C-alpha cells in the first residue's frame, strides 16, 4: 500500500469511527486500522481536535473500543516484543498520544465525565459498573470488559480474582516498559542481580565532607527496602549519573532508537497532562492520578528512566554538529527528555536526601517512606544524588548546555554547532536541583566555579528584558539568582574577574561577575518591559545579598547603582505609592554594606556617591510640605500612575524572603512588620508566565484565579502624609552615607581648590583610597541575608510556567489543544498581527 493510499485508508477509518457505531467484534476493521502504516504527523493531521471531541462526546463506544484495544496491544508488545509487531505498536502509541489529552479534558481534574472516569479508572469484574453507566447498553459494557480483560491477561493477572487494574495504569506502565524494550528502544540485555552493587561508587573523603557541610547524617542502615540503583545498567540510554561509561555495555552515543524513544515519551507526556485542565487556584501537586502512577515506587523502570532522561540531557554536546552525529531527531529527543523529566519532578512530595542503605551497602528507600501518599520516586532519586563525581557531572552538564545560548551566536561557521532550544526547561531542571538536592547547592558553591552558570543566566536576562513573550524566562532566571544569593560563598565567588565577551550590547567594563549581575539588573529596571516592575525588589535584594562580599566594584557598576538610587528617589517614582521607598532602603543597604565591610577596594562607589551627594541630601531633608509640593508637581491631577508601587507590594505574596544573619540564624525584630515588608515582590500574578518557544512562537499564560482590584486611598493616586514621612525617615538607613559625605566631601573640595578645579578623576580615586574611615563611620551593622522561602504560590507559578513552555514547544505535532486548558489562558496571535 502506497503512502497516499494508506493515508486515505486511515482517514476513511477515522471518519467511520466518528459517524457510525463500529462493533468491537468487527475484527477486519480493527485489525486493518492498526496495521495501516502511518506517521506521527499523519495521525495528528487526520485525527483533528474536532474528530477527537466528537468521538468522546458522540461515539463514546467507538472511542472506548479504540482506547482499550490500543492499550491491550501495548501490553501485548511488552509481553512478547517481536519486532514484526513494532510498527503496529507505534500506530497504537500515536493514536493514544493523540486522543489522551482530549480524554483528560473530561478527566477528574477537568470537567469530570463519568464515562471517561469509568473507562480510565473503573474497576470492572465481579462488581457492576457505576450507576452513571447504567444507561449504556449492556453489549457495549461487555465489549469494554472483554478488551479490559485482554489487557490484564498480558499483565499476568488471574481472571478469577474478579479484579483488573485500570486502563490508565496499564497505559502508563506499558509506556514505561516500552522505553526499555529490546530492539525497540534499547539493545538486548541480560538481568544481572549483582551489577547494581558493583557499580556503586565508594564513599570518598570528599563525599563525607560534602554531606557534613550540607548537614546530612551518615547513612541509615535498614534490613530491607526498595533498591534505587539502576538495574540492569545496560539499558540506560547514556552514561553519567547512576552508571559509568565503562559499565554501560554498549556505545552510549547510539542514535538508532531515538525515533522510537521520542514516540513513547510523547505518550507519557500526553498521559500526564491533566494539570493543564485544572483551574490554577484548585491545582495541587498531589491531585493527578496519572502522574501518581508514573512516579510511584512500583512504576516499572522508573529508576532507569530517571537516569536515562537525565544523562541524555546532560551529555548532549552542542559542538557535535548535525553532520557529525547530532541529528535533528536526537536534538528533539534531548528536548523532549527535559520536558518529561520536569513534569515527573513536578508532582508529589519532595524526596528525602538522607542516605539509607541495606546490609550490603546498596542505597534503598525505606518501605514506610515509599508507601506514603505523594511519594515520588523521581524526586527521591534527585535528592539522593550524593557523590562528588555525579554532582560534578550534573554541574558541568548544565554549564555546557546553558552556555549554548550565547556560544551558538558567536560561532565562526554557521550550523557548526547543534542549537538546543530547551533552555527554559533546563532552567526549571536546574531550579529543581537547587531546591531538592542540598548537596548540589553546596557542591557548586564550594567545589565548582558557579560563575559559569551566572554568565548564561545574565545573558538570558539581558536579551529577554524587552520581549513580553519572555517574561517567564526573566522570572525563573531571577528566582535562581535569588536562591543562590542567599549563600555567603556565592557572594565571595562573584569576585572572580569577568573576561567573557557576550554577543550583546552589554556596556564594556573591567570588573567581576558581581559587576555583571549589577549591570544586568540595572538594565532590566531602566530598559525592561513594564511587566518586570514587580521584580524590582527582587533585583535589588539579589545585589543586596552579595554586597557585603563585593571587594572591588567597577566604575560602570558603581555609576549604575547610584543612578538607580536617583531613579527611585525621583518624585515620579517615590510618590507613585505608599511602599515605593522600600527600594531606596534596599539600595542604601547595598551602599552601607560595601562602605562598612569592603571600603578599601571600592573607591569607585564612594566617588559616585560623592558626585551625587545632593540626591542623598534632599532625601535626608525631606519634610511633609516638600513631599506634597513634589508629589503635586510630579503628578498634578493625574489619576493613573506610570509605576504603581502599591500594586507591586500586593503582588509580592508569591516570593517571600526570610532575613537571616550571615551564619544562617533567623533574625527577629522588636516591632512586627507587615508581611509585605519582609517580602521580595516577584510576580505581579503568581502564574503570569509569558513564554516563547525556541522558534519564536509566543503565547501568554496567565493565572485564572480571581484577583482584587485596589486603588490607593480610593482616589487612584497616593498622597504623602506625616505618618508616611516618619516611616520613610525611620526606614531609610542614611546615617552611614551622611557621615561618609560629611568627612569626604571637604577632602575632595580641598583637592579641587588646590588644583583650581582641574582635577583628574584618577587623582581623586587615589586620595579616596588613602583616606581611612576608621572611627568615623557608625558601628558596622550586622550582615542581613534575605533567603528565598518556598511557598505554594511559587510552586504553582513553576507548574504553570513549565506547562506553558511544554504547550508551546509541542505544536509540531500539536500534542495539546488550547481550547480547554484551564491552568493558564492561551492567546493565539492572528497572522495579520504578525505582519
mmCIF file with all atom_site columns, C-alpha atoms in Angstrom, residues 508-512 514-516 518-519 550-561 601-605 608:
data_model
loop_
_atom_site.group_PDB
_atom_site.id
_atom_site.type_symbol
_atom_site.label_atom_id
_atom_site.label_alt_id
_atom_site.label_comp_id
_atom_site.label_asym_id
_atom_site.label_entity_id
_atom_site.label_seq_id
_atom_site.pdbx_PDB_ins_code
_atom_site.Cartn_x
_atom_site.Cartn_y
_atom_site.Cartn_z
_atom_site.occupancy
_atom_site.B_iso_or_equiv
_atom_site.pdbx_formal_charge
_atom_site.auth_seq_id
_atom_site.auth_comp_id
_atom_site.auth_asym_id
_atom_site.auth_atom_id
_atom_site.pdbx_PDB_model_num
ATOM 1  C CA . UNK A 1 508 ? 32.052 47.391 28.474 1.00 0.00 ? 508 UNK A CA 1
ATOM 2  C CA . UNK A 1 509 ? 33.506 47.236 31.959 1.00 0.00 ? 509 UNK A CA 1
ATOM 3  C CA . UNK A 1 510 ? 36.518 45.881 33.759 1.00 0.00 ? 510 UNK A CA 1
ATOM 4  C CA . UNK A 1 511 ? 35.335 44.104 36.854 1.00 0.00 ? 511 UNK A CA 1
ATOM 5  C CA . UNK A 1 512 ? 33.968 40.950 38.412 1.00 0.00 ? 512 UNK A CA 1
ATOM 6  C CA . UNK A 1 514 ? 29.236 40.786 40.742 1.00 0.00 ? 514 UNK A CA 1
ATOM 7  C CA . UNK A 1 515 ? 29.520 43.784 38.400 1.00 0.00 ? 515 UNK A CA 1
ATOM 8  C CA . UNK A 1 516 ? 27.955 41.686 35.629 1.00 0.00 ? 516 UNK A CA 1
ATOM 9  C CA . UNK A 1 518 ? 24.515 44.552 38.911 1.00 0.00 ? 518 UNK A CA 1
ATOM 10 C CA . UNK A 1 519 ? 24.819 45.967 35.383 1.00 0.00 ? 519 UNK A CA 1
ATOM 11 C CA . UNK A 1 550 ? 31.896 42.780 46.901 1.00 0.00 ? 550 UNK A CA 1
ATOM 12 C CA . UNK A 1 551 ? 35.605 43.530 47.120 1.00 0.00 ? 551 UNK A CA 1
ATOM 13 C CA . UNK A 1 552 ? 36.037 45.920 44.184 1.00 0.00 ? 552 UNK A CA 1
ATOM 14 C CA . UNK A 1 553 ? 33.118 47.474 42.340 1.00 0.00 ? 553 UNK A CA 1
ATOM 15 C CA . UNK A 1 554 ? 33.794 48.659 38.786 1.00 0.00 ? 554 UNK A CA 1
ATOM 16 C CA . UNK A 1 555 ? 33.193 52.264 37.785 1.00 0.00 ? 555 UNK A CA 1
ATOM 17 C CA . UNK A 1 556 ? 30.349 51.250 35.481 1.00 0.00 ? 556 UNK A CA 1
ATOM 18 C CA . UNK A 1 557 ? 28.539 49.249 38.166 1.00 0.00 ? 557 UNK A CA 1
ATOM 19 C CA . UNK A 1 558 ? 29.025 51.985 40.770 1.00 0.00 ? 558 UNK A CA 1
ATOM 20 C CA . UNK A 1 559 ? 27.565 54.666 38.493 1.00 0.00 ? 559 UNK A CA 1
ATOM 21 C CA . UNK A 1 560 ? 24.638 52.433 37.540 1.00 0.00 ? 560 UNK A CA 1
ATOM 22 C CA . UNK A 1 561 ? 23.732 51.680 41.171 1.00 0.00 ? 561 UNK A CA 1
ATOM 23 C CA . UNK A 1 601 ? 38.573 48.405 47.374 1.00 0.00 ? 601 UNK A CA 1
ATOM 24 C CA . UNK A 1 602 ? 35.501 50.423 46.429 1.00 0.00 ? 602 UNK A CA 1
ATOM 25 C CA . UNK A 1 603 ? 36.653 53.965 45.688 1.00 0.00 ? 603 UNK A CA 1
ATOM 26 C CA . UNK A 1 604 ? 34.503 53.996 42.542 1.00 0.00 ? 604 UNK A CA 1
ATOM 27 C CA . UNK A 1 605 ? 31.308 53.672 44.555 1.00 0.00 ? 605 UNK A CA 1
ATOM 28 C CA . UNK A 1 608 ? 29.967 58.120 42.642 1.00 0.00 ? 608 UNK A CA 1
#
